[in-house]
Tab-separated table of C-alpha atoms and ligand atoms in Angstrom:
chain	number	residue	atom	x	y	z
A	1	MET	CA	-85.552	20.286	31.157
A	2	LYS	CA	-82.237	20.135	29.774
A	3	ALA	CA	-82.919	22.372	27.166
A	4	ALA	CA	-83.660	24.969	29.818
A	5	ARG	CA	-80.382	27.282	29.876
A	6	GLU	CA	-79.814	26.618	25.939
A	7	ILE	CA	-80.438	30.051	23.809
A	8	LEU	CA	-83.797	30.604	22.414
A	9	ALA	CA	-83.692	30.007	18.179
A	10	ARG	CA	-84.927	33.506	18.282
A	11	PHE	CA	-81.466	34.526	19.407
A	12	GLY	CA	-79.575	32.973	17.531
A	13	GLY	CA	-79.162	29.407	19.362
A	14	SER	CA	-80.414	26.047	17.494
A	15	LYS	CA	-84.274	24.983	16.464
A	16	THR	CA	-85.717	22.677	19.436
A	17	ILE	CA	-88.366	21.282	16.085
A	18	GLN	CA	-85.862	20.840	12.900
A	19	ARG	CA	-88.340	18.945	10.829
A	20	PRO	CA	-91.304	19.780	9.364
A	21	PHE	CA	-94.718	17.818	10.366
A	22	VAL	CA	-96.583	15.839	8.536
A	23	HIS	CA	-99.745	17.835	7.613
A	24	TYR	CA	-103.257	16.421	8.566
A	25	ARG	CA	-105.053	14.526	5.759
A	26	THR	CA	-107.815	12.301	5.856
A	27	ILE	CA	-108.035	11.504	2.133
A	28	GLY	CA	-107.328	8.135	1.390
A	29	ASP	CA	-107.802	4.679	-0.887
A	30	GLU	CA	-111.322	4.764	0.512
A	31	GLU	CA	-112.638	8.484	-0.548
A	32	MET	CA	-110.437	7.618	-4.018
A	33	ALA	CA	-112.967	4.517	-4.548
A	34	ALA	CA	-115.522	6.127	-3.771
A	35	VAL	CA	-115.494	8.806	-6.325
A	36	ARG	CA	-114.248	6.361	-8.541
A	37	ASP	CA	-118.080	4.718	-8.778
A	38	VAL	CA	-119.607	7.847	-8.651
A	39	MET	CA	-117.602	8.920	-11.843
A	40	GLU	CA	-118.803	5.646	-13.530
A	41	SER	CA	-122.621	6.139	-12.851
A	42	GLY	CA	-122.187	9.398	-14.142
A	43	ILE	CA	-124.476	11.132	-11.663
A	44	LEU	CA	-123.166	13.779	-9.876
A	45	SER	CA	-125.739	14.989	-8.736
A	46	ALA	CA	-129.325	13.955	-8.535
A	47	PHE	CA	-131.259	16.722	-6.876
A	48	VAL	CA	-134.973	18.235	-8.637
A	49	GLY	CA	-136.196	21.354	-7.110
A	50	ALA	CA	-139.867	20.693	-8.128
A	51	TRP	CA	-141.513	17.758	-5.743
A	52	HIS	CA	-140.340	14.982	-7.209
A	53	GLU	CA	-138.656	11.872	-6.072
A	54	ASP	CA	-135.017	13.318	-6.205
A	55	PHE	CA	-136.034	16.061	-4.663
A	56	GLU	CA	-134.423	14.882	-1.252
A	57	GLY	CA	-131.449	14.130	-3.539
A	58	GLY	CA	-129.662	10.985	-5.085
A	59	PRO	CA	-128.394	7.765	-3.422
A	60	ARG	CA	-124.733	8.834	-2.074
A	61	VAL	CA	-126.363	12.262	-0.615
A	62	ARG	CA	-128.808	9.913	0.900
A	63	ASP	CA	-126.580	7.219	1.904
A	64	LEU	CA	-124.548	9.758	3.753
A	65	GLU	CA	-127.405	11.733	5.675
A	66	HIS	CA	-128.839	8.129	6.698
A	67	ALA	CA	-124.952	7.330	8.378
A	68	ALA	CA	-125.110	11.107	9.289
A	69	ARG	CA	-128.517	10.263	11.369
A	70	GLU	CA	-127.402	7.082	13.237
A	71	TRP	CA	-123.459	8.055	14.077
A	72	PHE	CA	-125.020	11.278	15.915
A	73	GLY	CA	-128.294	9.479	16.824
A	74	VAL	CA	-131.081	12.051	15.485
A	75	ARG	CA	-134.188	12.230	13.575
A	76	HIS	CA	-132.681	14.116	10.541
A	77	ALA	CA	-129.311	14.853	9.098
A	78	ILE	CA	-129.594	17.032	5.828
A	79	THR	CA	-126.578	17.957	4.075
A	80	VAL	CA	-125.895	21.434	2.504
A	81	ASN	CA	-122.916	22.184	0.209
A	82	SER	CA	-121.320	24.172	3.166
A	83	TRP	CA	-121.983	24.725	7.108
A	84	THR	CA	-122.377	28.366	5.847
A	85	SER	CA	-125.408	27.456	4.046
A	86	GLY	CA	-126.707	24.390	7.281
A	87	LEU	CA	-126.368	28.193	9.263
A	88	ILE	CA	-128.701	30.353	6.809
A	89	ALA	CA	-130.753	27.199	6.569
A	90	SER	CA	-131.377	26.688	10.404
A	91	VAL	CA	-131.698	30.500	10.999
A	92	GLY	CA	-134.544	30.643	8.399
A	93	ALA	CA	-135.841	27.399	9.507
A	94	VAL	CA	-136.581	27.971	13.117
A	95	GLY	CA	-138.643	31.013	11.775
A	96	ILE	CA	-136.346	33.846	12.615
A	97	GLU	CA	-137.455	37.497	10.976
A	98	PRO	CA	-136.281	40.862	9.961
A	99	GLY	CA	-135.804	43.155	13.432
A	100	ASP	CA	-135.539	39.480	15.372
A	101	GLU	CA	-132.393	39.935	17.762
A	102	VAL	CA	-130.391	36.367	17.987
A	103	ILE	CA	-127.484	36.812	20.618
A	104	VAL	CA	-124.486	35.073	19.058
A	105	PRO	CA	-120.822	34.834	20.859
A	106	PRO	CA	-117.727	37.175	19.707
A	107	TRP	CA	-115.650	34.068	19.374
A	108	THR	CA	-116.952	32.049	15.968
A	109	MET	CA	-115.949	32.417	12.228
A	110	SER	CA	-118.061	35.527	10.526
A	111	ALA	CA	-120.534	32.866	8.729
A	112	THR	CA	-122.157	32.512	12.153
A	113	ALA	CA	-123.528	35.925	12.698
A	114	THR	CA	-123.778	36.887	8.986
A	115	ALA	CA	-126.316	34.142	8.710
A	116	ILE	CA	-128.535	36.159	11.239
A	117	LEU	CA	-127.824	39.221	9.103
A	118	HIS	CA	-128.928	37.364	6.413
A	119	TRP	CA	-132.659	37.202	7.439
A	120	ASN	CA	-132.375	41.018	8.174
A	121	ALA	CA	-131.795	39.793	11.658
A	122	ILE	CA	-129.797	41.621	14.459
A	123	PRO	CA	-126.923	39.483	15.985
A	124	VAL	CA	-126.505	40.327	19.411
A	125	PHE	CA	-122.725	39.770	20.911
A	126	ALA	CA	-122.691	38.022	24.360
A	127	ASP	CA	-119.677	37.464	26.154
A	128	ILE	CA	-118.028	34.107	26.278
A	129	GLU	CA	-116.722	32.113	29.433
A	130	PRO	CA	-113.009	32.823	30.426
A	131	GLU	CA	-112.052	29.185	30.323
A	132	THR	CA	-114.222	27.605	27.657
A	133	PHE	CA	-114.812	30.651	25.109
A	134	CYS	CA	-118.404	29.302	24.830
A	135	LEU	CA	-120.782	31.566	25.095
A	136	ASP	CA	-121.280	32.847	28.937
A	137	PRO	CA	-125.477	32.220	29.867
A	138	ASP	CA	-124.738	34.746	32.090
A	139	SER	CA	-123.822	37.165	29.845
A	140	VAL	CA	-126.469	35.806	27.278
A	141	ARG	CA	-129.323	36.459	29.986
A	142	SER	CA	-128.051	40.326	30.539
A	143	ASN	CA	-127.742	40.623	26.764
A	144	LEU	CA	-132.087	39.525	26.183
A	145	SER	CA	-134.077	42.272	25.266
A	146	PRO	CA	-138.079	41.890	24.357
A	147	TYR	CA	-136.712	41.542	20.430
A	148	THR	CA	-134.699	38.271	21.189
A	149	ARG	CA	-135.980	35.244	19.586
A	150	ALA	CA	-132.629	32.949	19.657
A	151	ILE	CA	-129.505	32.069	20.990
A	152	LEU	CA	-126.570	31.194	18.204
A	153	SER	CA	-124.247	28.866	20.627
A	154	VAL	CA	-120.851	27.967	19.033
A	155	ASP	CA	-119.077	24.896	20.214
A	156	ILE	CA	-115.881	26.650	19.901
A	157	PHE	CA	-112.498	24.984	19.489
A	158	GLY	CA	-114.119	21.586	19.995
A	159	GLN	CA	-116.270	21.605	22.970
A	160	SER	CA	-119.688	22.059	23.452
A	161	ALA	CA	-120.725	25.221	25.058
A	162	ASP	CA	-123.071	25.087	28.488
A	163	MET	CA	-126.083	23.715	26.341
A	164	ASP	CA	-128.098	22.850	30.002
A	165	ALA	CA	-128.196	26.545	31.200
A	166	LEU	CA	-128.397	28.044	27.332
A	167	GLN	CA	-131.164	25.716	27.371
A	168	ALA	CA	-132.814	27.021	30.096
A	169	ILE	CA	-133.039	30.739	29.146
A	170	ALA	CA	-134.385	29.553	25.822
A	171	ASP	CA	-137.278	27.851	28.112
A	172	ASP	CA	-137.896	30.097	30.217
A	173	HIS	CA	-138.115	33.338	27.369
A	174	SER	CA	-139.019	30.596	24.580
A	175	LEU	CA	-136.229	31.521	22.519
A	176	GLU	CA	-134.873	29.186	19.510
A	177	LEU	CA	-131.611	27.553	20.258
A	178	ILE	CA	-129.327	26.789	17.519
A	179	CYS	CA	-125.591	25.364	17.630
A	180	ASP	CA	-122.861	26.049	15.632
A	181	ALA	CA	-120.665	22.650	16.178
A	182	ALA	CA	-118.673	23.188	12.602
A	183	GLN	CA	-115.270	22.336	14.701
A	184	ALA	CA	-117.137	19.846	17.292
A	185	PRO	CA	-118.411	16.777	15.258
A	186	GLY	CA	-117.747	13.813	17.803
A	187	ALA	CA	-117.591	15.898	21.204
A	188	ARG	CA	-119.835	14.696	23.775
A	189	VAL	CA	-122.431	15.984	26.155
A	190	GLY	CA	-123.066	13.018	28.821
A	191	SER	CA	-124.614	10.313	26.386
A	192	ARG	CA	-125.602	13.053	23.466
A	193	PHE	CA	-123.136	14.699	20.914
A	194	ALA	CA	-122.413	18.600	20.203
A	195	GLY	CA	-124.639	19.959	17.766
A	196	THR	CA	-127.300	17.888	18.422
A	197	LEU	CA	-128.828	19.964	21.394
A	198	GLY	CA	-131.275	22.896	20.867
A	199	ASP	CA	-133.608	22.532	18.561
A	200	VAL	CA	-131.035	22.417	15.228
A	201	GLY	CA	-127.298	22.935	14.929
A	202	GLY	CA	-124.782	21.176	12.343
A	203	TYR	CA	-121.097	20.669	11.583
A	204	SER	CA	-118.660	21.847	8.813
A	205	LEU	CA	-117.386	19.367	6.163
A	206	ASN	CA	-114.656	21.618	4.647
A	207	TYR	CA	-111.254	21.408	4.430
A	208	HIS	CA	-110.086	22.698	7.477
A	209	LYS	CA	-112.115	21.004	9.576
A	210	HIS	CA	-112.002	17.437	11.757
A	211	ILE	CA	-113.387	15.445	8.491
A	212	HIS	CA	-114.391	17.021	5.389
A	213	THR	CA	-115.500	16.475	1.548
A	214	GLY	CA	-113.699	19.453	0.285
A	215	GLU	CA	-116.537	21.569	1.158
A	216	GLY	CA	-119.849	21.039	2.656
A	217	GLY	CA	-121.889	20.694	5.810
A	218	ILE	CA	-124.325	18.536	7.448
A	219	VAL	CA	-127.976	20.061	9.306
A	220	VAL	CA	-129.351	18.099	12.234
A	221	THR	CA	-132.414	17.999	14.253
A	222	ASP	CA	-134.820	16.005	15.865
A	223	ASP	CA	-137.608	18.523	15.392
A	224	ASP	CA	-139.534	17.458	11.970
A	225	ASP	CA	-140.486	20.721	11.227
A	226	ILE	CA	-137.509	22.387	11.165
A	227	ALA	CA	-135.802	19.515	8.927
A	228	ASP	CA	-138.797	19.937	6.082
A	229	ARG	CA	-138.549	24.105	5.892
A	230	VAL	CA	-134.434	23.031	5.624
A	231	MET	CA	-134.785	20.999	3.522
A	232	LEU	CA	-136.861	23.332	1.201
A	233	ILE	CA	-134.722	26.564	1.570
A	234	ARG	CA	-131.789	23.835	0.603
A	235	ASN	CA	-133.564	22.976	-2.633
A	236	HIS	CA	-135.138	26.432	-4.217
A	237	ALA	CA	-138.126	26.012	-1.932
A	238	GLU	CA	-140.225	25.649	-5.138
A	239	ALA	CA	-142.057	22.241	-3.465
A	240	VAL	CA	-144.068	23.851	-0.901
A	241	ILE	CA	-146.917	22.016	-2.415
A	242	GLY	CA	-146.302	18.396	-2.209
A	243	PRO	CA	-147.625	15.480	-0.885
A	244	LYS	CA	-147.255	16.871	2.879
A	245	GLY	CA	-149.426	19.766	2.094
A	246	GLN	CA	-148.869	23.091	1.150
A	247	ARG	CA	-146.502	25.006	4.235
A	248	GLU	CA	-146.570	27.988	5.870
A	249	LEU	CA	-144.435	30.278	3.300
A	250	HIS	CA	-143.079	32.433	5.817
A	251	ASN	CA	-139.253	32.328	5.718
A	252	LEU	CA	-139.320	30.250	2.533
A	253	LEU	CA	-136.564	31.933	0.385
A	254	GLY	CA	-135.177	29.027	-1.666
A	255	TYR	CA	-131.527	29.020	-2.787
A	256	ASN	CA	-129.270	26.168	-4.080
A	257	PHE	CA	-127.697	24.525	-1.171
A	258	ARG	CA	-127.365	20.722	-2.400
A	259	LEU	CA	-124.427	19.050	-1.960
A	260	GLY	CA	-123.360	16.503	-4.933
A	261	GLU	CA	-122.698	12.924	-5.415
A	262	LEU	CA	-118.995	12.715	-5.380
A	263	GLU	CA	-118.777	14.749	-1.949
A	264	GLY	CA	-121.360	12.805	-0.623
A	265	ALA	CA	-119.426	9.674	-1.656
A	266	ILE	CA	-116.621	10.948	0.089
A	267	GLY	CA	-118.226	12.390	3.609
A	268	ILE	CA	-119.462	8.677	3.601
A	269	GLU	CA	-115.615	7.385	3.836
A	270	GLN	CA	-115.150	10.276	5.792
A	271	LEU	CA	-117.691	10.118	9.166
A	272	SER	CA	-116.720	6.442	9.020
A	273	LYS	CA	-113.006	8.062	9.857
A	274	LEU	CA	-114.008	10.723	12.534
A	275	GLU	CA	-114.033	8.336	15.690
A	276	ALA	CA	-110.242	7.380	14.935
A	277	ARG	CA	-109.463	11.054	13.897
A	278	VAL	CA	-111.097	12.832	16.864
A	279	ALA	CA	-109.094	9.763	19.157
A	280	SER	CA	-105.739	11.300	17.672
A	281	ARG	CA	-106.720	14.519	18.195
A	282	GLN	CA	-107.410	13.369	21.631
A	283	ARG	CA	-104.657	11.640	22.107
A	284	ALA	CA	-101.987	14.355	20.856
A	285	ALA	CA	-103.741	17.217	23.366
A	286	ALA	CA	-103.482	15.028	26.330
A	287	ARG	CA	-99.834	14.130	25.769
A	288	LEU	CA	-99.253	17.808	25.129
A	289	SER	CA	-101.670	18.868	28.347
A	290	ARG	CA	-99.207	16.450	30.608
A	291	GLY	CA	-96.323	17.259	28.898
A	292	LEU	CA	-96.951	21.216	29.624
A	293	SER	CA	-99.105	21.140	33.068
A	294	GLY	CA	-96.906	22.710	35.725
A	295	LEU	CA	-95.095	25.645	33.262
A	296	GLU	CA	-95.325	28.927	35.401
A	297	GLY	CA	-98.757	31.128	34.120
A	298	LEU	CA	-99.748	28.481	31.679
A	299	THR	CA	-103.485	27.151	31.428
A	300	THR	CA	-103.734	23.924	29.496
A	301	PRO	CA	-107.460	23.276	28.154
A	302	VAL	CA	-110.567	23.314	30.515
A	303	VAL	CA	-113.203	20.670	30.003
A	304	ARG	CA	-116.208	20.312	31.189
A	305	ASP	CA	-117.971	18.000	33.631
A	306	ALA	CA	-119.130	14.777	31.360
A	307	CYS	CA	-118.357	16.082	28.297
A	308	THR	CA	-115.450	15.337	25.519
A	309	HIS	CA	-113.403	18.145	23.659
A	310	VAL	CA	-112.404	16.897	20.056
A	311	TYR	CA	-109.332	19.606	19.960
A	312	TYR	CA	-110.352	21.165	16.602
A	313	VAL	CA	-107.526	23.987	18.491
A	314	TYR	CA	-105.707	23.325	21.397
A	315	PRO	CA	-106.288	25.672	23.715
A	316	LEU	CA	-104.218	28.065	25.813
A	317	ILE	CA	-103.942	31.295	28.513
A	318	LEU	CA	-100.861	33.092	29.561
A	319	ASP	CA	-101.261	34.816	32.527
A	320	VAL	CA	-99.812	37.672	31.417
A	321	ALA	CA	-99.799	40.110	34.527
A	322	GLY	CA	-98.135	37.442	36.700
A	323	LEU	CA	-95.709	36.299	34.304
A	324	GLY	CA	-94.335	39.738	33.357
A	325	VAL	CA	-93.624	38.841	29.519
A	326	CYS	CA	-96.214	39.491	26.756
A	327	ARG	CA	-98.172	37.399	24.656
A	328	THR	CA	-96.444	38.192	21.181
A	329	ASP	CA	-92.789	37.534	22.902
A	330	ILE	CA	-93.890	33.812	24.076
A	331	VAL	CA	-95.464	33.024	20.764
A	332	GLU	CA	-92.437	34.592	18.672
A	333	ALA	CA	-89.909	32.239	20.295
A	334	LEU	CA	-92.110	29.223	20.406
A	335	LYS	CA	-92.465	30.296	16.524
A	336	ALA	CA	-89.094	30.499	16.260
A	337	GLU	CA	-88.291	26.774	18.185
A	338	GLY	CA	-90.619	25.839	15.054
A	339	VAL	CA	-93.626	24.792	16.713
A	340	PRO	CA	-96.508	24.545	13.666
A	341	GLY	CA	-99.826	25.631	13.717
A	342	LEU	CA	-99.628	28.081	16.466
A	343	MET	CA	-102.199	31.013	16.950
A	344	ALA	CA	-101.831	34.283	18.843
A	345	GLY	CA	-105.391	35.369	19.776
A	346	TYR	CA	-108.445	34.813	17.667
A	347	GLN	CA	-110.868	37.420	16.600
A	348	ASN	CA	-113.652	39.447	18.298
A	349	LEU	CA	-116.431	39.659	15.461
A	350	HIS	CA	-118.220	42.641	16.953
A	351	LEU	CA	-114.945	44.505	16.613
A	352	LEU	CA	-115.377	44.129	12.698
A	353	PRO	CA	-115.983	46.858	10.675
A	354	MET	CA	-119.700	45.414	9.259
A	355	TYR	CA	-120.678	46.040	13.042
A	356	GLN	CA	-118.135	48.981	13.942
A	357	ARG	CA	-119.942	51.059	11.138
A	358	LYS	CA	-123.061	49.202	11.389
A	359	ILE	CA	-123.294	48.151	7.614
A	360	ALA	CA	-124.806	45.175	5.964
A	361	TYR	CA	-127.390	46.133	2.831
A	362	GLY	CA	-126.181	48.926	0.880
A	363	ARG	CA	-124.848	51.970	1.953
A	364	GLY	CA	-127.979	53.356	4.026
A	365	GLY	CA	-126.543	51.502	7.453
A	366	PHE	CA	-129.401	48.169	6.288
A	367	PRO	CA	-130.983	46.484	8.498
A	368	TRP	CA	-129.490	48.754	11.521
A	369	THR	CA	-131.237	52.137	10.558
A	370	SER	CA	-134.299	50.551	9.730
A	371	GLU	CA	-137.445	50.926	11.576
A	372	ILE	CA	-137.168	47.133	11.696
A	373	CYS	CA	-134.415	47.333	14.222
A	374	ARG	CA	-135.811	48.613	17.463
A	375	ARG	CA	-133.623	49.188	19.401
A	376	ASP	CA	-130.162	50.573	19.296
A	377	VAL	CA	-127.642	47.612	19.462
A	378	SER	CA	-124.228	48.473	20.894
A	379	TYR	CA	-121.077	46.496	19.053
A	380	ALA	CA	-118.650	49.120	20.814
A	381	PRO	CA	-115.451	47.911	21.984
A	382	GLY	CA	-115.330	46.575	25.737
A	383	ILE	CA	-119.352	45.171	25.043
A	384	CYS	CA	-117.140	41.604	25.893
A	385	PRO	CA	-114.765	42.298	28.207
A	386	VAL	CA	-113.257	38.436	28.931
A	387	ALA	CA	-113.198	37.804	24.838
A	388	GLU	CA	-111.823	40.946	24.235
A	389	ARG	CA	-108.848	40.627	26.896
A	390	LEU	CA	-108.440	37.347	26.007
A	391	HIS	CA	-107.859	37.983	22.303
A	392	HIS	CA	-105.526	41.337	23.000
A	393	GLU	CA	-103.684	39.705	25.492
A	394	MET	CA	-103.800	36.078	26.999
A	395	PHE	CA	-105.520	33.224	24.318
A	396	PHE	CA	-103.276	31.652	22.196
A	397	GLY	CA	-103.466	28.344	20.327
A	398	ILE	CA	-101.993	25.361	18.359
A	399	LEU	CA	-103.952	24.528	15.624
A	400	LEU	CA	-104.692	20.606	16.331
A	401	CYS	CA	-106.348	20.403	12.892
A	402	SER	CA	-103.607	21.362	10.870
A	403	TYR	CA	-100.898	18.853	11.812
A	404	GLU	CA	-101.116	14.491	12.210
A	405	PHE	CA	-99.010	15.583	15.913
A	406	LEU	CA	-97.736	11.994	16.699
A	407	ASP	CA	-96.089	11.306	19.306
A	408	GLU	CA	-92.746	12.101	18.708
A	409	ASP	CA	-93.835	15.551	17.262
A	410	VAL	CA	-95.944	16.293	20.522
A	411	ASP	CA	-92.665	15.675	22.343
A	412	LEU	CA	-91.106	18.401	20.360
A	413	VAL	CA	-93.504	20.471	21.119
A	414	ILE	CA	-93.345	20.193	24.772
A	415	GLU	CA	-89.103	20.432	24.834
A	416	ALA	CA	-89.877	23.826	22.422
A	417	PHE	CA	-92.239	25.187	25.653
A	418	HIS	CA	-89.935	23.968	28.044
A	419	LYS	CA	-87.232	25.932	26.704
A	420	VAL	CA	-88.794	28.880	26.400
A	421	TRP	CA	-90.194	28.824	30.050
A	422	GLY	CA	-86.460	27.609	31.162
A	423	ASN	CA	-85.550	31.522	29.247
A	424	LEU	CA	-88.078	33.617	30.274
A	425	ASP	CA	-85.811	35.956	31.916
A	426	ALA	CA	-84.183	36.465	28.000
A	427	LEU	CA	-87.721	38.028	26.634
A	428	VAL	CA	-88.474	41.256	26.612
A	429	PRO	CA	-90.222	42.309	29.870
A	430	ARG	CA	-93.652	43.599	29.355
B	1	PLP	C1	-115.668	26.186	9.736
B	1	PLP	C2	-117.079	27.108	10.108
B	1	PLP	C3	-117.675	27.542	9.903
B	1	PLP	C4	-118.340	27.944	8.437
B	1	PLP	O1	-118.695	26.719	7.977
B	1	PLP	P1	-118.137	26.670	5.994
B	1	PLP	O2	-118.443	24.852	6.233
B	1	PLP	O3	-117.139	26.466	6.195
B	1	PLP	O4	-118.657	26.823	5.201
B	1	PLP	C5	-119.179	28.112	10.749
B	1	PLP	N1	-118.944	28.285	11.918
B	1	PLP	C6	-117.742	27.853	12.500
B	1	PLP	C7	-117.316	28.046	14.153
B	1	PLP	C8	-116.650	27.607	12.079
B	1	PLP	O5	-115.389	27.254	12.255
């Protein structure tokens, strides 16, 4: 800790990190060649909405689905043009109806909850666990109502929620369990993968995630009926009469959620890189955790037993009361030292204007003011105290998926943290 008494960059000292880090990049020659092949074929999408041999899409899309089935060890992998589309299709496919309540954590991307509203169902926000930031099963239990129909759990930052506990609640109350593993492809839960537990789940293939096709997503399920309905919703749902006979029509409002052949071809190459990409995030995180261990008042990531974390974000918790410094001062000091990808706080969806004002569709407060909403669901500040306190005061993180974070980069980040911690008394007291 030779740097300990140097002047912080924030107060005019020299920056610990003087060079930019290399941006995270997964696209290489393999994707270039795969795209060229598709371009030469002239077939950029082969989907047909009516019942037809191409109802399930073209060769690249099907090859990606085949590869994803093998990779994740599931019966069905269904590509979609975004995971937002995948969430909408999944919530519909499990049979959520207008006025049904779906329990969801506040720490997630907006699409997790809007996918519920999309079917005129009601999101109910339950609190998160203080160390994993995933749905807290106890809070889920206390948010159950006679109208609860599903739990939509989120594997936030790259680690699975406590799916055994959530599945037990789902079994006790005949609920569907949906898993948003957008940030956690490749994370393990024992011998299985995050996203494959529960009734249906999936991953994002958006540019910012571990692997990507620009935009895209994959829905995974072992349930034949759910898979059938996701495929129908993805592709206009006109083909309700086919070799499988006539389907039950409820929730078969169909869309065009189809992935193109270019993205399919890129996705096949990307999937083959997933294991190595995840390993490089895990290597960076392990090095960080070793280097940061022992810094007073700082909690490095906690990983559940028998699970792995894929570190879309490297999450940290600050004991602000114990340190007597506020988070903003620490994060600003780290930023000034040149640490990239810092995030101070996350977000609490229930505090967004749409929920605070309870207006989703139109101006009349639909669906909350309609008779389909059978009780007064609260989004008041304070309903998720753990999530709110962490967001406002104690949580910060490093977006590990934004830069390559080579060993020498990680060492510089560690040096910056030690410099800031060696000068805590110079930061504004709380
Ligand atoms: C990225 C993300 C989504 C949305 O995925 P898109 O493919 O961008 O539509 C949903 N949930 C979570 C937790 C995400 O991180």
